[in-house]
Amino acid sequence: MSGCPYFQQRDILFKSRHLQKDEEERDDSQDGTNKASKGGIIYGDYLQLDKIVTAQVLQSELKGNKIHDEHLFIVTHQAYELWFKQILWELDSVRQIFINGHVRDERNMLKVNTRIHRIVMILRLLVDQFAVLETMTALDFFDFREYLSPASGFQSLQFRLLENKIGVPDNQRVPYNRRHYRDNFRGQDSALLLCSEQEPTLLQLVEQWLERTPGLEEDGFNFWGKLEVNIAEGLKREKEKIERKAESGDKDEQMEEFIKQKDVLSSLFDEKRHHHLMSKVFRLVPHLSGCVGERRLSYKALQGALMIYFYREEPRFQVPFQLLTSLMDIDTLMTKWRYNHVCMVHRMIGSKAGTGGSSGYHYLRSTVSDRYKVFVDLFNLATFLVPRDWVPKLNPTEHTFLFTADTCCDSSYCSSSDDSD
């Protein structure tokens, strides 16, 4: 019977179905190899988790009165400090790219943009992180608050370094109990803060970069000169249009608004006024005064920023415009972070003094102001918006700088040690 064609065919069919069933039951997800069993560094060792997950020492437990929510308080603040460290890591690398002059090769601007954008995304996370801490009630916090003194969030070295490196000027800081902020730090920490005050800030480096904006050259496209002429002609047409209208209350209002607009736009081309606004002294807080300039960027840098703003759709200015937008995002998110901190503190301790000895909520509230905004000039660019037909026209054939970026052979873009910056 072994030679019977019927049984041979049945045997082949049976084997085929059996093989198909084995293939269907085989779990491809288990086809890997456990490399960790062969030795080498493993996850916990690489991240040094033994140090991280054992770093939560509850002061309430040490005092014999373990409070559950103190653990959340510690973990949240440790997470903040780790993210501050990452922000400083990215910020230092961007500053070094500027300091080394590598931004002169515009191919490196993508790297700058990527890292600045990463800082923005981290700050968004830090703003949202307050929601986790706010799951703790004021009474929950009160249970262990006495164990914190004299520790205070003001003593965060990394946050102060971040402020300095971005560009918060020393003379714009709100004094801490009428003392200089650095007086609250000792030894190496104080030295690090002093050093960071003397290094080029992100604001200063961006300012120098903006001053080199292509198209500002008077013997070239001369953007600023052409813009001044166009705005003067545009204002003249606007005035004539209003004057042709019949006498009415509406006409008077329009003329008043026109005069205000003319004063604002005319001030843009007054270099002496600009320098005056950079050094203007005014009071932001009733009992405080200091040299707090209404403008932070140089006159030439402001011109560059406005040019990028107006021509943001042109190929060469798209990446620079994204950078300026991200810098404003940093300022916005830092302000939101301060505001969320103020609201949380008010909610947790009311008007009590802070654990570090400050006035608490009242001190923190005084820090939520434009004096801590670094890139305030970029926000104010919207003040000088004009109709598109007032903006100097570009001729792609004549003005090739819009399409040809600067490159240089000594750029970090071409270097093998690209990430040394």
GROMACS .gro file of C-alpha atoms in nm:
model
  421
    1MET     CA    1   0.000   0.000   0.000
    2SER     CA    2   0.302   0.225   0.046
    3GLY     CA    3   0.310   0.285  -0.326
    4CYS     CA    4  -0.055   0.386  -0.343
    5PRO     CA    5  -0.089   0.736  -0.493
    6TYR     CA    6  -0.386   0.815  -0.268
    7PHE     CA    7  -0.198   0.762   0.057
    8GLN     CA    8   0.110   0.941  -0.074
    9GLN     CA    9  -0.100   1.248  -0.156
   10ARG     CA   10  -0.272   1.235   0.183
   11ASP     CA   11   0.066   1.215   0.361
   12ILE     CA   12   0.199   1.516   0.172
   13LEU     CA   13  -0.114   1.719   0.254
   14PHE     CA   14  -0.089   1.624   0.623
   15LYS     CA   15   0.277   1.730   0.645
   16SER     CA   16   0.200   2.057   0.467
   17ARG     CA   17  -0.077   2.144   0.710
   18HIS     CA   18   0.144   2.051   1.006
   19LEU     CA   19   0.426   2.281   0.887
   20GLN     CA   20   0.180   2.564   0.827
   21LYS     CA   21   0.044   2.523   1.181
   22ASP     CA   22   0.398   2.535   1.328
   23GLU     CA   23   0.470   2.856   1.138
   24GLU     CA   24   0.148   3.018   1.262
   25GLU     CA   25   0.221   2.924   1.624
   26ARG     CA   26   0.582   3.048   1.614
   27ASP     CA   27   0.622   3.376   1.813
   28ASP     CA   28   0.853   3.609   1.620
   29SER     CA   29   0.871   3.838   1.924
   30GLN     CA   30   1.087   3.575   2.099
   31ASP     CA   31   1.349   3.545   1.825
   32GLY     CA   32   1.591   3.786   1.995
   33THR     CA   33   1.911   3.710   2.189
   34ASN     CA   34   1.966   3.804   2.553
   35LYS     CA   35   2.297   3.991   2.515
   36ALA     CA   36   2.297   4.100   2.881
   37SER     CA   37   2.365   3.743   2.985
   38LYS     CA   38   2.704   3.770   2.813
   39GLY     CA   39   2.822   4.046   3.045
   40GLY     CA   40   2.886   4.418   2.997
   41ILE     CA   41   2.702   4.725   3.127
   42ILE     CA   42   2.330   4.683   3.201
   43TYR     CA   43   2.042   4.934   3.228
   44GLY     CA   44   2.062   5.001   3.601
   45ASP     CA   45   2.439   5.041   3.599
   46TYR     CA   46   2.438   5.266   3.292
   47LEU     CA   47   2.187   5.505   3.452
   48GLN     CA   48   2.334   5.461   3.801
   49LEU     CA   49   1.985   5.401   3.931
   50ASP     CA   50   2.119   5.280   4.264
   51LYS     CA   51   2.215   5.645   4.333
   52ILE     CA   52   1.903   5.804   4.184
   53VAL     CA   53   1.630   5.590   4.342
   54THR     CA   54   1.793   5.597   4.685
   55ALA     CA   55   1.840   5.978   4.687
   56GLN     CA   56   1.496   6.044   4.839
   57VAL     CA   57   1.574   6.097   5.207
   58LEU     CA   58   1.260   6.204   5.394
   59GLN     CA   59   1.348   6.448   5.670
   60SER     CA   60   1.019   6.368   5.839
   61GLU     CA   61   1.118   6.001   5.858
   62LEU     CA   62   1.457   6.088   6.003
   63LYS     CA   63   1.274   6.285   6.271
   64GLY     CA   64   1.055   5.983   6.349
   65ASN     CA   65   0.737   6.118   6.187
   66LYS     CA   66   0.728   5.983   5.829
   67ILE     CA   67   0.498   6.195   5.608
   68HIS     CA   68   0.384   6.025   5.286
   69ASP     CA   69   0.371   6.333   5.057
   70GLU     CA   70   0.726   6.443   5.133
   71HIS     CA   71   0.841   6.173   4.892
   72LEU     CA   72   0.644   6.336   4.606
   73PHE     CA   73   0.786   6.677   4.701
   74ILE     CA   74   1.144   6.547   4.684
   75VAL     CA   75   1.102   6.348   4.359
   76THR     CA   76   0.936   6.642   4.183
   77HIS     CA   77   1.215   6.884   4.275
   78GLN     CA   78   1.485   6.632   4.186
   79ALA     CA   79   1.318   6.591   3.845
   80TYR     CA   80   1.324   6.970   3.804
   81GLU     CA   81   1.696   6.979   3.880
   82LEU     CA   82   1.772   6.699   3.633
   83TRP     CA   83   1.586   6.886   3.360
   84PHE     CA   84   1.767   7.209   3.456
   85LYS     CA   85   2.091   7.020   3.404
   86GLN     CA   86   1.982   6.911   3.056
   87ILE     CA   87   1.878   7.266   2.967
   88LEU     CA   88   2.219   7.395   3.076
   89TRP     CA   89   2.385   7.119   2.871
   90GLU     CA   90   2.197   7.228   2.557
   91LEU     CA   91   2.238   7.599   2.630
   92ASP     CA   92   2.615   7.572   2.683
   93SER     CA   93   2.653   7.385   2.354
   94VAL     CA   94   2.456   7.651   2.164
   95ARG     CA   95   2.655   7.933   2.326
   96GLN     CA   96   2.978   7.760   2.232
   97ILE     CA   97   2.869   7.732   1.867
   98PHE     CA   98   2.811   8.109   1.866
   99ILE     CA   99   3.133   8.184   2.058
  100ASN     CA  100   3.341   7.973   1.817
  101GLY     CA  101   3.195   8.164   1.525
  102HIS     CA  102   3.045   7.849   1.374
  103VAL     CA  103   2.716   8.028   1.304
  104ARG     CA  104   2.898   8.212   1.027
  105ASP     CA  105   2.851   7.883   0.842
  106GLU     CA  106   2.474   7.889   0.822
  107ARG     CA  107   2.449   7.512   0.794
  108ASN     CA  108   2.509   7.503   1.169
  109MET     CA  109   2.191   7.699   1.236
  110LEU     CA  110   1.988   7.377   1.212
  111LYS     CA  111   2.188   7.240   1.504
  112VAL     CA  112   2.130   7.560   1.700
  113ASN     CA  113   1.758   7.555   1.625
  114THR     CA  114   1.725   7.189   1.722
  115ARG     CA  115   1.888   7.241   2.061
  116ILE     CA  116   1.702   7.561   2.139
  117HIS     CA  117   1.376   7.389   2.044
  118ARG     CA  118   1.470   7.105   2.279
  119ILE     CA  119   1.504   7.359   2.561
  120VAL     CA  120   1.158   7.491   2.474
  121MET     CA  121   1.007   7.142   2.493
  122ILE     CA  122   1.172   7.075   2.831
  123LEU     CA  123   1.038   7.404   2.967
  124ARG     CA  124   0.688   7.308   2.850
  125LEU     CA  125   0.725   6.988   3.049
  126LEU     CA  126   0.844   7.177   3.358
  127VAL     CA  127   0.547   7.415   3.341
  128ASP     CA  128   0.307   7.120   3.326
  129GLN     CA  129   0.488   6.937   3.605
  130PHE     CA  130   0.335   7.172   3.863
  131ALA     CA  131   0.007   6.985   3.812
  132VAL     CA  132   0.162   6.676   3.973
  133LEU     CA  133   0.283   6.870   4.276
  134GLU     CA  134  -0.056   7.035   4.311
  135THR     CA  135  -0.218   6.697   4.379
  136MET     CA  136  -0.080   6.762   4.729
  137THR     CA  137  -0.304   6.981   4.943
  138ALA     CA  138  -0.191   7.272   5.160
  139LEU     CA  139  -0.248   7.061   5.471
  140ASP     CA  140  -0.044   6.774   5.323
  141PHE     CA  141   0.244   7.018   5.270
  142PHE     CA  142   0.200   7.172   5.614
  143ASP     CA  143   0.255   6.827   5.770
  144PHE     CA  144   0.623   6.822   5.667
  145ARG     CA  145   0.707   7.185   5.583
  146GLU     CA  146   0.872   7.247   5.920
  147TYR     CA  147   1.140   6.990   5.830
  148LEU     CA  148   1.252   7.183   5.520
  149SER     CA  149   1.381   7.504   5.679
  150PRO     CA  150   1.612   7.672   5.593
  151ALA     CA  151   1.615   7.499   5.252
  152SER     CA  152   1.449   7.704   4.976
  153GLY     CA  153   1.393   7.687   4.601
  154PHE     CA  154   1.579   8.018   4.574
  155GLN     CA  155   1.894   7.819   4.654
  156SER     CA  156   1.871   7.628   4.325
  157LEU     CA  157   2.217   7.691   4.178
  158GLN     CA  158   2.124   7.554   3.836
  159PHE     CA  159   1.821   7.780   3.796
  160ARG     CA  160   2.034   8.088   3.879
  161LEU     CA  161   2.299   7.971   3.630
  162LEU     CA  162   2.025   7.928   3.369
  163GLU     CA  163   1.904   8.285   3.425
  164ASN     CA  164   2.259   8.422   3.396
  165LYS     CA  165   2.351   8.227   3.084
  166ILE     CA  166   2.033   8.324   2.901
  167GLY     CA  167   2.090   8.689   2.984
  168VAL     CA  168   1.903   8.808   3.296
  169PRO     CA  169   2.116   9.109   3.399
  170ASP     CA  170   2.235   9.139   3.757
  171ASN     CA  171   2.085   9.490   3.788
  172GLN     CA  172   1.739   9.364   3.689
  173ARG     CA  173   1.708   9.104   3.963
  174VAL     CA  174   1.472   9.163   4.252
  175PRO     CA  175   1.687   9.171   4.570
  176TYR     CA  176   1.640   8.879   4.808
  177ASN     CA  177   1.569   9.026   5.151
  178ARG     CA  178   1.747   9.345   5.035
  179ARG     CA  179   2.061   9.147   4.959
  180HIS     CA  180   2.235   9.050   4.638
  181TYR     CA  181   2.115   8.712   4.513
  182ARG     CA  182   2.470   8.570   4.516
  183ASP     CA  183   2.498   8.635   4.891
  184ASN     CA  184   2.280   8.327   4.940
  185PHE     CA  185   2.547   8.102   4.791
  186ARG     CA  186   2.886   8.009   4.930
  187GLY     CA  187   3.220   7.875   4.809
  188GLN     CA  188   3.228   7.705   4.472
  189ASP     CA  189   2.860   7.778   4.405
  190SER     CA  190   2.916   8.151   4.445
  191ALA     CA  191   3.225   8.130   4.221
  192LEU     CA  192   3.028   7.948   3.950
  193LEU     CA  193   2.759   8.216   3.957
  194LEU     CA  194   3.015   8.495   3.933
  195CYS     CA  195   3.183   8.319   3.640
  196SER     CA  196   2.849   8.279   3.460
  197GLU     CA  197   2.785   8.653   3.499
  198GLN     CA  198   3.111   8.728   3.319
  199GLU     CA  199   3.060   8.486   3.028
  200PRO     CA  200   2.888   8.590   2.702
  201THR     CA  201   2.514   8.541   2.744
  202LEU     CA  202   2.282   8.391   2.486
  203LEU     CA  203   2.129   8.737   2.444
  204GLN     CA  204   2.468   8.896   2.367
  205LEU     CA  205   2.561   8.621   2.122
  206VAL     CA  206   2.227   8.642   1.941
  207GLU     CA  207   2.268   9.020   1.930
  208GLN     CA  208   2.605   8.988   1.753
  209TRP     CA  209   2.454   8.736   1.511
  210LEU     CA  210   2.159   8.966   1.430
  211GLU     CA  211   2.396   9.257   1.361
  212ARG     CA  212   2.539   9.053   1.070
  213THR     CA  213   2.197   8.996   0.908
  214PRO     CA  214   2.253   8.999   0.528
  215GLY     CA  215   2.074   9.287   0.358
  216LEU     CA  216   2.148   9.551   0.623
  217GLU     CA  217   2.456   9.678   0.440
  218GLU     CA  218   2.412  10.041   0.330
  219ASP     CA  219   2.614   9.974   0.015
  220GLY     CA  220   2.405   9.664  -0.055
  221PHE     CA  221   2.029   9.609  -0.023
  222ASN     CA  222   2.013   9.876   0.253
  223PHE     CA  223   1.696   9.740   0.412
  224TRP     CA  224   1.683  10.002   0.688
  225GLY     CA  225   1.720  10.301   0.457
  226LYS     CA  226   1.456  10.170   0.216
  227LEU     CA  227   1.217  10.086   0.500
  228GLU     CA  228   1.244  10.439   0.641
  229VAL     CA  229   1.157  10.588   0.298
  230ASN     CA  230   0.868  10.346   0.244
  231ILE     CA  231   0.719  10.410   0.587
  232ALA     CA  232   0.743  10.789   0.541
  233GLU     CA  233   0.563  10.761   0.207
  234GLY     CA  234   0.304  10.522   0.351
  235LEU     CA  235   0.231  10.754   0.644
  236LYS     CA  236   0.192  11.045   0.402
  237ARG     CA  237  -0.066  10.852   0.201
  238GLU     CA  238  -0.251  10.751   0.518
  239LYS     CA  239  -0.269  11.112   0.636
  240GLU     CA  240  -0.396  11.234   0.299
  241LYS     CA  241  -0.662  10.962   0.299
  242ILE     CA  242  -0.792  11.072   0.639
  243GLU     CA  243  -0.781  11.443   0.548
  244ARG     CA  244  -1.003  11.382   0.244
  245LYS     CA  245  -1.283  11.254   0.467
  246ALA     CA  246  -1.572  11.478   0.574
  247GLU     CA  247  -1.545  11.639   0.915
  248SER     CA  248  -1.679  11.406   1.185
  249GLY     CA  249  -1.600  11.260   1.522
  250ASP     CA  250  -1.480  10.943   1.348
  251LYS     CA  251  -1.233  11.146   1.140
  252ASP     CA  252  -1.091  11.308   1.455
  253GLU     CA  253  -1.043  10.967   1.618
  254GLN     CA  254  -0.870  10.831   1.309
  255MET     CA  255  -0.637  11.132   1.302
  256GLU     CA  256  -0.549  11.080   1.671
  257GLU     CA  257  -0.470  10.713   1.604
  258PHE     CA  258  -0.264  10.811   1.299
  259ILE     CA  259  -0.054  11.057   1.505
  260LYS     CA  260   0.016  10.783   1.762
  261GLN     CA  261   0.114  10.538   1.487
  262LYS     CA  262   0.338  10.797   1.324
  263ASP     CA  263   0.517  10.868   1.653
  264VAL     CA  264   0.579  10.496   1.711
  265LEU     CA  265   0.708  10.427   1.360
  266SER     CA  266   0.915  10.744   1.345
  267SER     CA  267   1.084  10.654   1.676
  268LEU     CA  268   1.207  10.335   1.511
  269PHE     CA  269   1.456  10.537   1.305
  270ASP     CA  270   1.575  10.756   1.593
  271GLU     CA  271   1.901  10.596   1.704
  272LYS     CA  272   1.946  10.836   1.998
  273ARG     CA  273   1.600  10.748   2.127
  274HIS     CA  274   1.688  10.381   2.099
  275HIS     CA  275   2.000  10.426   2.314
  276HIS     CA  276   1.794  10.625   2.563
  277LEU     CA  277   1.542  10.338   2.590
  278MET     CA  278   1.829  10.093   2.644
  279SER     CA  279   1.941  10.288   2.951
  280LYS     CA  280   1.609  10.424   3.072
  281VAL     CA  281   1.550  10.399   3.447
  282PHE     CA  282   1.200  10.341   3.573
  283ARG     CA  283   1.020  10.171   3.862
  284LEU     CA  284   0.870   9.826   3.812
  285VAL     CA  285   0.814   9.758   4.181
  286PRO     CA  286   0.711  10.040   4.419
  287HIS     CA  287   1.015  10.016   4.648
  288LEU     CA  288   1.269   9.912   4.383
  289SER     CA  289   1.445  10.099   4.108
  290GLY     CA  290   1.734  10.019   3.882
  291CYS     CA  291   1.874  10.045   3.535
  292VAL     CA  292   1.608   9.849   3.352
  293GLY     CA  293   1.624   9.921   2.980
  294GLU     CA  294   1.303   9.910   2.779
  295ARG     CA  295   1.518   9.778   2.494
  296ARG     CA  296   1.789   9.518   2.528
  297LEU     CA  297   1.920   9.469   2.172
  298SER     CA  298   2.157   9.708   1.999
  299TYR     CA  299   2.018   9.936   1.728
  300LYS     CA  300   2.179   9.728   1.452
  301ALA     CA  301   2.055   9.400   1.601
  302LEU     CA  302   1.700   9.538   1.619
  303GLN     CA  303   1.723   9.617   1.248
  304GLY     CA  304   1.833   9.260   1.177
  305ALA     CA  305   1.552   9.113   1.385
  306LEU     CA  306   1.291   9.327   1.209
  307MET     CA  307   1.430   9.233   0.869
  308ILE     CA  308   1.404   8.863   0.954
  309TYR     CA  309   1.052   8.926   1.080
  310PHE     CA  310   0.940   9.094   0.757
  311TYR     CA  311   1.112   8.847   0.522
  312ARG     CA  312   1.048   8.530   0.727
  313GLU     CA  313   0.900   8.351   0.424
  314GLU     CA  314   1.218   8.391   0.220
  315PRO     CA  315   1.436   8.073   0.213
  316ARG     CA  316   1.737   8.224   0.389
  317PHE     CA  317   1.535   8.377   0.673
  318GLN     CA  318   1.306   8.085   0.756
  319VAL     CA  319   1.549   7.916   0.997
  320PRO     CA  320   1.651   8.248   1.164
  321PHE     CA  321   1.282   8.332   1.212
  322GLN     CA  322   1.227   7.993   1.377
  323LEU     CA  323   1.515   8.069   1.614
  324LEU     CA  324   1.370   8.408   1.711
  325THR     CA  325   1.032   8.241   1.771
  326SER     CA  326   1.193   7.979   1.996
  327LEU     CA  327   1.375   8.247   2.196
  328MET     CA  328   1.041   8.415   2.262
  329ASP     CA  329   0.903   8.075   2.362
  330ILE     CA  330   1.180   8.043   2.620
  331ASP     CA  331   1.090   8.380   2.771
  332THR     CA  332   0.719   8.296   2.768
  333LEU     CA  333   0.767   7.957   2.932
  334MET     CA  334   1.007   8.092   3.194
  335THR     CA  335   0.743   8.352   3.280
  336LYS     CA  336   0.473   8.084   3.297
  337TRP     CA  337   0.699   7.873   3.519
  338ARG     CA  338   0.746   8.164   3.759
  339TYR     CA  339   0.374   8.238   3.756
  340ASN     CA  340   0.280   7.875   3.823
  341HIS     CA  341   0.533   7.871   4.106
  342VAL     CA  342   0.380   8.187   4.256
  343CYS     CA  343   0.028   8.043   4.235
  344MET     CA  344   0.134   7.713   4.390
  345VAL     CA  345   0.318   7.883   4.676
  346HIS     CA  346   0.020   8.111   4.744
  347ARG     CA  347  -0.204   7.807   4.748
  348MET     CA  348   0.024   7.608   4.979
  349ILE     CA  349   0.140   7.865   5.235
  350GLY     CA  350  -0.075   8.175   5.177
  351SER     CA  351   0.115   8.486   5.289
  352LYS     CA  352   0.357   8.311   5.522
  353ALA     CA  353   0.731   8.366   5.498
  354GLY     CA  354   0.928   8.122   5.283
  355THR     CA  355   1.130   7.840   5.439
  356GLY     CA  356   1.450   8.019   5.331
  357GLY     CA  357   1.346   8.342   5.505
  358SER     CA  358   1.201   8.542   5.214
  359SER     CA  359   0.859   8.704   5.223
  360GLY     CA  360   0.737   8.399   5.031
  361TYR     CA  361   0.449   8.468   4.796
  362HIS     CA  362   0.509   8.846   4.793
  363TYR     CA  363   0.875   8.803   4.690
  364LEU     CA  364   0.793   8.550   4.418
  365ARG     CA  365   0.513   8.768   4.282
  366SER     CA  366   0.762   9.053   4.230
  367THR     CA  367   0.972   8.831   4.000
  368VAL     CA  368   0.687   8.780   3.752
  369SER     CA  369   0.757   9.089   3.543
  370ASP     CA  370   0.927   9.204   3.225
  371ARG     CA  371   1.248   9.272   3.415
  372TYR     CA  372   1.315   8.897   3.390
  373LYS     CA  373   1.226   8.884   3.019
  374VAL     CA  374   1.548   8.855   2.823
  375PHE     CA  375   1.424   8.880   2.463
  376VAL     CA  376   1.166   9.152   2.522
  377ASP     CA  377   1.271   9.330   2.199
  378LEU     CA  378   1.155   9.034   1.993
  379PHE     CA  379   0.809   9.057   2.148
  380ASN     CA  380   0.800   9.430   2.074
  381LEU     CA  381   0.868   9.378   1.701
  382ALA     CA  382   0.492   9.342   1.654
  383THR     CA  383   0.465   9.709   1.756
  384PHE     CA  384   0.628   9.806   1.426
  385LEU     CA  385   0.420   9.596   1.187
  386VAL     CA  386   0.325   9.780   0.869
  387PRO     CA  387   0.123   9.683   0.561
  388ARG     CA  388   0.308   9.438   0.338
  389ASP     CA  389   0.326   9.687   0.052
  390TRP     CA  390   0.532   9.920   0.275
  391VAL     CA  391   0.806   9.657   0.309
  392PRO     CA  392   1.092   9.707   0.058
  393LYS     CA  393   1.050   9.478  -0.242
  394LEU     CA  394   1.311   9.218  -0.321
  395ASN     CA  395   1.432   9.126  -0.667
  396PRO     CA  396   1.547   8.759  -0.666
  397THR     CA  397   1.771   8.822  -0.965
  398GLU     CA  398   1.943   9.121  -0.806
  399HIS     CA  399   1.928   9.028  -0.437
  400THR     CA  400   2.089   8.685  -0.442
  401PHE     CA  401   2.177   8.698  -0.070
  402LEU     CA  402   1.826   8.561  -0.001
  403PHE     CA  403   1.913   8.231  -0.164
  404THR     CA  404   2.288   8.191  -0.112
  405ALA     CA  405   2.387   8.113   0.246
  406ASP     CA  406   2.735   8.176   0.387
  407THR     CA  407   2.957   7.871   0.435
  408CYS     CA  408   3.318   7.837   0.543
  409CYS     CA  409   3.565   7.550   0.548
  410ASP     CA  410   3.655   7.585   0.918
  411SER     CA  411   3.294   7.529   1.025
  412SER     CA  412   3.207   7.273   1.291
  413TYR     CA  413   2.972   7.141   1.023
  414CYS     CA  414   3.279   7.010   0.840
  415SER     CA  415   3.471   6.914   1.153
  416SER     CA  416   3.510   6.560   1.279
  417SER     CA  417   3.484   6.692   1.636
  418ASP     CA  418   3.139   6.833   1.571
  419ASP     CA  419   2.999   6.777   1.919
  420SER     CA  420   3.296   6.917   2.105
  421ASP     CA  421   3.114   7.249   2.122
   0.00000   0.00000   0.00000
